[in-house]
Amino acid sequence: MSKIESYFPSMQVQYNIDFIYDPIGRIQSLNSQTISSMGTSNNLEFFSYNSDGQIWKISKSNFNIEYTFLNGLIVSSLSSPSMYTGLYFYNDSEQLERQEIYDENGDLDYMVEYLYDNEGNIIERYVTGTTSYFHSYDYDTNSNPYYRIFQNQEIGKIYYEITPNNALTKTRTQNTSSTNYTYDYDYNSLNNPTTSSEYQNGNLVGQTTYTYQ
């Protein structure tokens, strides 16, 4: 995938991302642009690799995140300048089971817990913190284009929470209130999504076009 272009009609915001790869085909950076009534802003997200070929650092203009590995898995992170830290825990299948994020004083800011289906998709996501809520998901059987970009990168589990397949529904439950999201896709002959539409409680809230190399 080389580019996505998303439009959010209720906010009248256009959001584009260009995916830049290094000479051996690894993702090198994400160049994003946001266009709204407030003007245009650009952001560069750059990835640094360790000797094992894993992304160990994400650099943006206003913050960095560095990750520590143990036995091939990310076990901790440090964000700067906020000095927030993360701890990461896995199940027997090396799927991310829980992440805990601590503030600069060492106090727990929030925690996220995950459950998976047999394909490795997140089907339940529990967030506990100042605001606590729960996500549940259903998926199609086609490949998620983001997953292919980060398929062999541990960062895909931690930072992006990327799943192998494309979400068809998402329900966000907070206390006794629920919000339902549905997603429609058009696919090319390779079963890659070319467009998607996001609906919130039946109302269109986002449209995305995908471009491939």
mmCIF file of C-alpha atoms in Angstrom:
data_model
loop_
_atom_site.group_PDB
_atom_site.id
_atom_site.type_symbol
_atom_site.label_atom_id
_atom_site.label_comp_id
_atom_site.label_asym_id
_atom_site.label_seq_id
_atom_site.Cartn_x
_atom_site.Cartn_y
_atom_site.Cartn_z
ATOM 1 C CA MET A 1 0.000 0.000 0.000
ATOM 2 C CA SER A 2 1.329 3.400 -0.929
ATOM 3 C CA LYS A 3 -1.389 5.855 0.145
ATOM 4 C CA ILE A 4 -4.701 6.250 1.927
ATOM 5 C CA GLU A 5 -7.040 9.223 1.604
ATOM 6 C CA SER A 6 -9.782 9.625 4.194
ATOM 7 C CA TYR A 7 -12.607 12.138 4.427
ATOM 8 C CA PHE A 8 -14.723 12.747 7.535
ATOM 9 C CA PRO A 9 -17.850 14.620 6.401
ATOM 10 C CA SER A 10 -19.240 15.696 9.773
ATOM 11 C CA MET A 11 -15.952 17.446 10.605
ATOM 12 C CA GLN A 12 -15.146 18.368 6.985
ATOM 13 C CA VAL A 13 -11.619 17.011 7.461
ATOM 14 C CA GLN A 14 -9.433 15.339 4.822
ATOM 15 C CA TYR A 15 -6.665 13.088 6.174
ATOM 16 C CA ASN A 16 -4.054 11.535 3.883
ATOM 17 C CA ILE A 17 -1.107 9.209 4.572
ATOM 18 C CA ASP A 18 1.753 8.384 2.198
ATOM 19 C CA PHE A 19 3.655 5.185 3.043
ATOM 20 C CA ILE A 20 7.388 5.453 2.294
ATOM 21 C CA TYR A 21 9.584 2.324 2.073
ATOM 22 C CA ASP A 22 13.337 1.841 2.276
ATOM 23 C CA PRO A 23 15.360 0.141 -0.521
ATOM 24 C CA ILE A 24 14.734 -3.353 0.897
ATOM 25 C CA GLY A 25 10.978 -2.873 1.169
ATOM 26 C CA ARG A 26 10.581 -2.056 4.861
ATOM 27 C CA ILE A 27 8.305 0.748 5.976
ATOM 28 C CA GLN A 28 10.500 3.792 6.539
ATOM 29 C CA SER A 29 8.052 6.589 7.314
ATOM 30 C CA LEU A 30 4.454 7.709 7.276
ATOM 31 C CA ASN A 31 3.888 11.164 5.831
ATOM 32 C CA SER A 32 0.461 12.439 6.875
ATOM 33 C CA GLN A 33 -1.476 15.557 5.964
ATOM 34 C CA THR A 34 -4.610 16.954 7.590
ATOM 35 C CA ILE A 35 -6.725 19.489 5.699
ATOM 36 C CA SER A 36 -9.558 21.292 7.480
ATOM 37 C CA SER A 37 -11.125 24.712 7.893
ATOM 38 C CA MET A 38 -8.249 25.479 10.273
ATOM 39 C CA GLY A 39 -5.730 24.993 7.454
ATOM 40 C CA THR A 40 -3.268 22.267 6.469
ATOM 41 C CA SER A 41 -0.863 20.472 8.773
ATOM 42 C CA ASN A 42 1.798 17.897 7.921
ATOM 43 C CA ASN A 43 3.404 15.256 10.101
ATOM 44 C CA LEU A 44 6.267 12.824 9.549
ATOM 45 C CA GLU A 45 6.455 9.556 11.478
ATOM 46 C CA PHE A 46 9.859 7.914 11.048
ATOM 47 C CA PHE A 47 10.842 4.339 11.994
ATOM 48 C CA SER A 48 14.252 3.169 13.218
ATOM 49 C CA TYR A 49 15.277 -0.516 13.078
ATOM 50 C CA ASN A 50 17.491 -2.570 15.389
ATOM 51 C CA SER A 51 19.986 -5.235 14.334
ATOM 52 C CA ASP A 52 17.211 -7.866 14.299
ATOM 53 C CA GLY A 53 15.240 -5.869 11.750
ATOM 54 C CA GLN A 54 12.595 -4.804 14.274
ATOM 55 C CA ILE A 55 11.293 -1.265 14.650
ATOM 56 C CA TRP A 56 12.576 -0.095 18.016
ATOM 57 C CA LYS A 57 11.890 3.642 17.764
ATOM 58 C CA ILE A 58 9.119 5.861 16.403
ATOM 59 C CA SER A 59 10.073 9.497 15.883
ATOM 60 C CA LYS A 60 7.669 12.372 15.324
ATOM 61 C CA SER A 61 8.211 16.110 15.395
ATOM 62 C CA ASN A 62 6.862 16.435 18.929
ATOM 63 C CA PHE A 63 7.638 13.090 20.577
ATOM 64 C CA ASN A 64 9.578 9.820 20.381
ATOM 65 C CA ILE A 65 8.808 6.312 21.615
ATOM 66 C CA GLU A 66 11.602 3.796 22.235
ATOM 67 C CA TYR A 67 10.916 0.080 22.747
ATOM 68 C CA THR A 68 12.878 -2.575 24.627
ATOM 69 C CA PHE A 69 12.845 -6.194 23.421
ATOM 70 C CA LEU A 70 13.301 -9.480 25.282
ATOM 71 C CA ASN A 71 13.312 -12.813 23.429
ATOM 72 C CA GLY A 72 11.942 -11.108 20.332
ATOM 73 C CA LEU A 73 8.980 -9.432 22.057
ATOM 74 C CA ILE A 74 8.501 -5.830 23.134
ATOM 75 C CA VAL A 75 8.413 -5.739 26.925
ATOM 76 C CA SER A 76 8.620 -2.016 27.708
ATOM 77 C CA SER A 77 8.564 1.443 26.175
ATOM 78 C CA LEU A 78 9.574 4.994 27.040
ATOM 79 C CA SER A 79 7.922 8.066 25.518
ATOM 80 C CA SER A 80 9.604 11.451 25.493
ATOM 81 C CA PRO A 81 9.215 14.227 26.420
ATOM 82 C CA SER A 82 6.212 12.976 28.453
ATOM 83 C CA MET A 83 8.344 10.263 30.135
ATOM 84 C CA TYR A 84 5.397 7.874 30.114
ATOM 85 C CA THR A 85 6.406 4.210 30.264
ATOM 86 C CA GLY A 86 4.677 1.073 29.016
ATOM 87 C CA LEU A 87 4.829 -2.561 30.109
ATOM 88 C CA TYR A 88 3.606 -5.340 27.805
ATOM 89 C CA PHE A 89 2.442 -8.868 28.626
ATOM 90 C CA TYR A 90 1.702 -11.810 26.307
ATOM 91 C CA ASN A 91 -0.237 -15.048 26.204
ATOM 92 C CA ASP A 92 1.252 -18.430 25.273
ATOM 93 C CA SER A 93 0.760 -17.635 21.568
ATOM 94 C CA GLU A 94 2.841 -14.455 21.935
ATOM 95 C CA GLN A 95 -0.223 -12.309 21.381
ATOM 96 C CA LEU A 96 -0.383 -9.073 23.328
ATOM 97 C CA GLU A 97 -2.593 -9.841 26.325
ATOM 98 C CA ARG A 98 -2.225 -6.644 28.343
ATOM 99 C CA GLN A 99 -0.463 -3.317 28.229
ATOM 100 C CA GLU A 100 -0.021 -0.994 31.182
ATOM 101 C CA ILE A 101 0.851 2.676 30.668
ATOM 102 C CA TYR A 102 2.377 4.662 33.549
ATOM 103 C CA ASP A 103 2.711 8.425 33.837
ATOM 104 C CA GLU A 104 5.891 10.383 34.594
ATOM 105 C CA ASN A 105 5.359 9.806 38.344
ATOM 106 C CA GLY A 106 5.134 6.034 37.945
ATOM 107 C CA ASP A 107 1.372 5.902 38.531
ATOM 108 C CA LEU A 108 -0.797 3.692 36.340
ATOM 109 C CA ASP A 109 -2.525 5.929 33.779
ATOM 110 C CA TYR A 110 -4.490 3.237 31.963
ATOM 111 C CA MET A 111 -4.489 -0.460 31.086
ATOM 112 C CA VAL A 112 -5.685 -2.289 27.969
ATOM 113 C CA GLU A 113 -6.540 -6.012 27.873
ATOM 114 C CA TYR A 114 -7.208 -8.100 24.742
ATOM 115 C CA LEU A 115 -8.955 -11.283 23.615
ATOM 116 C CA TYR A 116 -8.458 -12.856 20.164
ATOM 117 C CA ASP A 117 -10.218 -15.132 17.696
ATOM 118 C CA ASN A 118 -8.556 -18.128 16.029
ATOM 119 C CA GLU A 119 -7.226 -15.911 13.214
ATOM 120 C CA GLY A 120 -5.440 -13.587 15.619
ATOM 121 C CA ASN A 121 -7.926 -10.727 15.353
ATOM 122 C CA ILE A 122 -8.763 -8.687 18.443
ATOM 123 C CA ILE A 123 -12.378 -9.487 19.300
ATOM 124 C CA GLU A 124 -12.529 -7.829 22.728
ATOM 125 C CA ARG A 125 -10.578 -4.836 24.011
ATOM 126 C CA TYR A 126 -10.984 -3.582 27.574
ATOM 127 C CA VAL A 127 -9.638 -0.149 28.570
ATOM 128 C CA THR A 128 -9.387 0.681 32.265
ATOM 129 C CA GLY A 129 -8.411 4.172 33.391
ATOM 130 C CA THR A 130 -9.870 7.605 34.041
ATOM 131 C CA THR A 131 -12.366 6.682 31.312
ATOM 132 C CA SER A 132 -13.107 2.956 31.115
ATOM 133 C CA TYR A 133 -14.810 1.304 28.145
ATOM 134 C CA PHE A 134 -15.037 -1.885 26.129
ATOM 135 C CA HIS A 135 -14.713 -2.625 22.394
ATOM 136 C CA SER A 136 -15.976 -5.738 20.602
ATOM 137 C CA TYR A 137 -15.300 -6.541 16.936
ATOM 138 C CA ASP A 138 -16.306 -8.755 14.014
ATOM 139 C CA TYR A 139 -14.177 -9.234 10.879
ATOM 140 C CA ASP A 140 -14.246 -10.294 7.256
ATOM 141 C CA THR A 141 -11.834 -12.911 5.871
ATOM 142 C CA ASN A 142 -9.792 -10.579 3.650
ATOM 143 C CA SER A 143 -6.302 -9.350 4.433
ATOM 144 C CA ASN A 144 -5.927 -6.039 6.237
ATOM 145 C CA PRO A 145 -3.489 -3.892 4.155
ATOM 146 C CA TYR A 146 -1.980 -2.381 7.316
ATOM 147 C CA TYR A 147 -1.233 -5.875 8.594
ATOM 148 C CA ARG A 148 0.896 -6.660 5.559
ATOM 149 C CA ILE A 149 2.977 -3.521 6.134
ATOM 150 C CA PHE A 150 3.708 -4.404 9.773
ATOM 151 C CA GLN A 151 3.198 -8.183 9.586
ATOM 152 C CA ASN A 152 6.634 -9.134 10.890
ATOM 153 C CA GLN A 153 6.976 -6.151 13.197
ATOM 154 C CA GLU A 154 6.205 -6.443 16.902
ATOM 155 C CA ILE A 155 5.284 -2.756 16.848
ATOM 156 C CA GLY A 156 2.146 -3.725 14.929
ATOM 157 C CA LYS A 157 0.765 -5.381 18.084
ATOM 158 C CA ILE A 158 1.755 -2.611 20.477
ATOM 159 C CA TYR A 159 1.410 0.765 18.844
ATOM 160 C CA TYR A 160 -1.109 0.168 16.075
ATOM 161 C CA GLU A 161 -3.083 -2.857 17.344
ATOM 162 C CA ILE A 162 -3.243 -4.135 13.762
ATOM 163 C CA THR A 163 -5.318 -7.247 13.047
ATOM 164 C CA PRO A 164 -4.921 -9.737 10.148
ATOM 165 C CA ASN A 165 -8.432 -9.092 8.784
ATOM 166 C CA ASN A 166 -10.638 -6.037 8.225
ATOM 167 C CA ALA A 167 -13.177 -5.051 10.862
ATOM 168 C CA LEU A 168 -16.822 -5.236 9.800
ATOM 169 C CA THR A 169 -18.322 -4.048 13.082
ATOM 170 C CA LYS A 170 -17.134 -2.400 16.272
ATOM 171 C CA THR A 171 -19.203 -1.742 19.380
ATOM 172 C CA ARG A 172 -17.969 0.697 22.016
ATOM 173 C CA THR A 173 -19.627 0.246 25.402
ATOM 174 C CA GLN A 174 -19.149 2.673 28.270
ATOM 175 C CA ASN A 175 -21.233 2.168 31.405
ATOM 176 C CA THR A 176 -24.701 1.399 29.977
ATOM 177 C CA SER A 177 -24.255 3.294 26.692
ATOM 178 C CA SER A 178 -23.162 1.660 23.435
ATOM 179 C CA THR A 179 -22.094 3.088 20.079
ATOM 180 C CA ASN A 180 -22.152 0.835 17.019
ATOM 181 C CA TYR A 181 -19.795 1.199 14.075
ATOM 182 C CA THR A 182 -20.048 -0.705 10.789
ATOM 183 C CA TYR A 183 -17.618 -0.834 7.874
ATOM 184 C CA ASP A 184 -18.282 -1.500 4.187
ATOM 185 C CA TYR A 185 -15.496 -2.307 1.709
ATOM 186 C CA ASP A 186 -14.944 -2.533 -2.024
ATOM 187 C CA TYR A 187 -12.186 -4.953 -3.049
ATOM 188 C CA ASN A 188 -9.970 -5.408 -6.086
ATOM 189 C CA SER A 189 -9.216 -8.734 -7.775
ATOM 190 C CA LEU A 190 -6.557 -9.499 -5.131
ATOM 191 C CA ASN A 191 -9.107 -8.998 -2.320
ATOM 192 C CA ASN A 192 -7.384 -5.805 -1.199
ATOM 193 C CA PRO A 193 -9.778 -3.056 -0.082
ATOM 194 C CA THR A 194 -9.926 -0.157 -2.517
ATOM 195 C CA THR A 195 -12.504 1.897 -0.616
ATOM 196 C CA SER A 196 -14.150 1.708 2.782
ATOM 197 C CA SER A 197 -17.013 3.529 4.479
ATOM 198 C CA GLU A 198 -17.482 3.879 8.236
ATOM 199 C CA TYR A 199 -20.908 4.348 9.811
ATOM 200 C CA GLN A 200 -21.666 5.354 13.393
ATOM 201 C CA ASN A 201 -25.120 4.199 14.485
ATOM 202 C CA GLY A 202 -26.061 4.111 10.799
ATOM 203 C CA ASN A 203 -24.692 7.548 9.906
ATOM 204 C CA LEU A 204 -21.761 7.922 7.513
ATOM 205 C CA VAL A 205 -18.751 9.315 9.399
ATOM 206 C CA GLY A 206 -15.768 8.403 7.217
ATOM 207 C CA GLN A 207 -14.741 7.320 3.722
ATOM 208 C CA THR A 208 -11.297 6.010 2.754
ATOM 209 C CA THR A 209 -9.595 5.236 -0.561
ATOM 210 C CA TYR A 210 -6.576 2.894 -0.692
ATOM 211 C CA THR A 211 -3.821 3.102 -3.308
ATOM 212 C CA TYR A 212 -1.338 0.268 -3.916
ATOM 213 C CA GLN A 213 2.099 0.180 -5.479
#
